[in-house]
Amino acid sequence: VLDSQYGMHVWPCAVVLAQYLWAHRSSLPGKRVLEVGAGVSLPGVLAARCGAEVILSDSEELPRCLRNCRQSCLLNGLPHVPVIGLTWGRLSPELLSLAPVDIILGSDVFFDPKDFEDILTTVYFLLEKNPHAQFWTTYQVRSADWSIEALLCKWKLKNINIPLHSFSADKEHLASSSLPGRHTIEMMIISLATSDGT
């Protein structure tokens, strides 16, 4: 947990996002899924085990996280799930050549406000390429001052908040953590706004 690289631990947001995937597992076979900021890859691995075609990604600048993704795949009997380096906010050959996706997953990617715009820039690029796709994301409420609302407007994205009780993720044992502090988890689905702003 105290490792300087966040992607070395299963955070409560990953467990909640995995619960959402499990609740919707019947819709996953054949879906093309990309997990961004995957770390230990719990949501992506679960999606793959449920029949989705998954690509896992984390920052190309964090080789330990990429190794962690690969290790999670091997430990879960998924040796053929691709793991690629994608750095938020950067147009790389890997991002440009990415196969079409239906669902983008991101658990606790809205961790550091300095990264919020880079994350949404990358998500916007992917949604523009795949207008039918959605970004399913969970985040921990760490500060009332942190918001992505203005950035969503700037990038012409809309969000729908998903109540945790709607997929049985409001149980304390799912979103709890042994770490000190507040651990309120939220989930939202982000997609392209239509031309009229809805």
Short mmCIF file of C-alpha atoms in Angstrom, two decimals, residues 14-112:
data_model
loop_
_atom_site.label_atom_id
_atom_site.label_comp_id
_atom_site.label_asym_id
_atom_site.label_seq_id
_atom_site.Cartn_x
_atom_site.Cartn_y
_atom_site.Cartn_z
CA ALA A 14 -11.57 -1.62 -8.19
CA VAL A 15 -13.71 -3.92 -6.05
CA VAL A 16 -16.80 -1.75 -6.61
CA LEU A 17 -16.21 -1.57 -10.38
CA ALA A 18 -15.70 -5.35 -10.43
CA GLN A 19 -19.05 -5.71 -8.64
CA TYR A 20 -20.70 -3.61 -11.37
CA LEU A 21 -19.14 -5.83 -14.04
CA TRP A 22 -20.30 -8.95 -12.19
CA ALA A 23 -23.84 -7.56 -11.98
CA HIS A 24 -23.74 -7.03 -15.78
CA ARG A 25 -21.77 -10.16 -16.64
CA SER A 26 -24.40 -11.49 -19.05
CA SER A 27 -23.79 -8.47 -21.32
CA LEU A 28 -19.99 -8.89 -21.40
CA PRO A 29 -19.34 -11.84 -23.76
CA GLY A 30 -17.97 -10.48 -27.03
CA LYS A 31 -17.72 -6.89 -25.78
CA ARG A 32 -14.42 -5.13 -26.51
CA VAL A 33 -13.11 -3.71 -23.25
CA LEU A 34 -10.12 -1.49 -22.48
CA GLU A 35 -9.06 -0.91 -18.90
CA VAL A 36 -7.01 2.27 -18.40
CA GLY A 37 -4.78 2.76 -15.37
CA ALA A 38 -5.28 -0.95 -14.76
CA GLY A 39 -2.71 -1.54 -12.00
CA VAL A 40 -3.49 -5.01 -10.67
CA SER A 41 -6.35 -5.21 -13.20
CA LEU A 42 -9.19 -6.63 -11.10
CA PRO A 43 -12.01 -5.15 -13.25
CA GLY A 44 -10.33 -6.04 -16.55
CA VAL A 45 -9.46 -9.56 -15.44
CA LEU A 46 -13.04 -10.13 -14.27
CA ALA A 47 -14.40 -8.81 -17.59
CA ALA A 48 -12.09 -11.21 -19.47
CA ARG A 49 -13.17 -14.13 -17.28
CA CYS A 50 -16.80 -13.20 -18.12
CA GLY A 51 -16.12 -13.46 -21.85
CA ALA A 52 -15.16 -9.92 -22.88
CA GLU A 53 -12.28 -9.26 -25.28
CA VAL A 54 -10.05 -7.25 -22.95
CA ILE A 55 -6.97 -5.08 -23.38
CA LEU A 56 -5.28 -3.91 -20.20
CA SER A 57 -3.28 -0.69 -20.10
CA ASP A 58 -1.32 1.41 -17.70
CA SER A 59 1.22 4.18 -18.13
CA GLU A 60 4.13 3.33 -20.38
CA GLU A 61 6.21 5.16 -17.76
CA LEU A 62 5.29 2.58 -15.07
CA PRO A 63 6.83 -0.72 -16.20
CA ARG A 64 6.15 -2.29 -12.77
CA CYS A 65 2.43 -1.65 -13.24
CA LEU A 66 2.53 -3.20 -16.71
CA ARG A 67 4.32 -6.26 -15.25
CA ASN A 68 1.63 -6.39 -12.56
CA CYS A 69 -1.09 -6.44 -15.25
CA ARG A 70 0.64 -9.32 -17.01
CA GLN A 71 1.10 -11.21 -13.74
CA SER A 72 -2.60 -10.79 -12.87
CA CYS A 73 -3.51 -12.24 -16.26
CA LEU A 74 -1.22 -15.24 -15.79
CA LEU A 75 -2.48 -15.92 -12.26
CA ASN A 76 -6.06 -15.88 -13.55
CA GLY A 77 -5.51 -18.17 -16.53
CA LEU A 78 -5.59 -15.36 -19.10
CA PRO A 79 -2.13 -15.50 -20.74
CA HIS A 80 -3.36 -14.04 -24.06
CA VAL A 81 -4.90 -10.78 -22.72
CA PRO A 82 -2.85 -7.95 -24.26
CA VAL A 83 -1.17 -5.45 -21.93
CA ILE A 84 -0.10 -2.15 -23.45
CA GLY A 85 1.47 1.08 -22.27
CA LEU A 86 -0.88 4.07 -22.60
CA THR A 87 -0.01 7.32 -20.90
CA TRP A 88 -2.97 9.64 -20.26
CA GLY A 89 -2.95 12.78 -22.36
CA ARG A 90 -0.38 11.46 -24.81
CA LEU A 91 -1.14 10.50 -28.41
CA SER A 92 1.04 7.45 -28.83
CA PRO A 93 1.23 4.84 -31.60
CA GLU A 94 -0.41 2.37 -29.17
CA LEU A 95 -3.38 4.70 -28.63
CA LEU A 96 -3.71 5.54 -32.33
CA SER A 97 -3.64 1.88 -33.40
CA LEU A 98 -5.98 0.63 -30.68
CA ALA A 99 -8.72 -1.69 -31.90
CA PRO A 100 -12.34 -0.53 -31.51
CA VAL A 101 -13.77 -0.66 -27.99
CA ASP A 102 -17.25 -0.85 -26.50
CA ILE A 103 -16.40 -0.21 -22.85
CA ILE A 104 -13.53 1.67 -21.22
CA LEU A 105 -12.93 0.83 -17.57
CA GLY A 106 -11.15 3.01 -15.03
CA SER A 107 -11.12 2.45 -11.29
CA ASP A 108 -9.81 5.27 -9.11
CA VAL A 109 -8.16 7.02 -12.06
CA PHE A 110 -9.48 10.35 -10.73
CA PHE A 111 -6.98 10.27 -7.89
CA ASP A 112 -4.77 13.30 -8.51
#
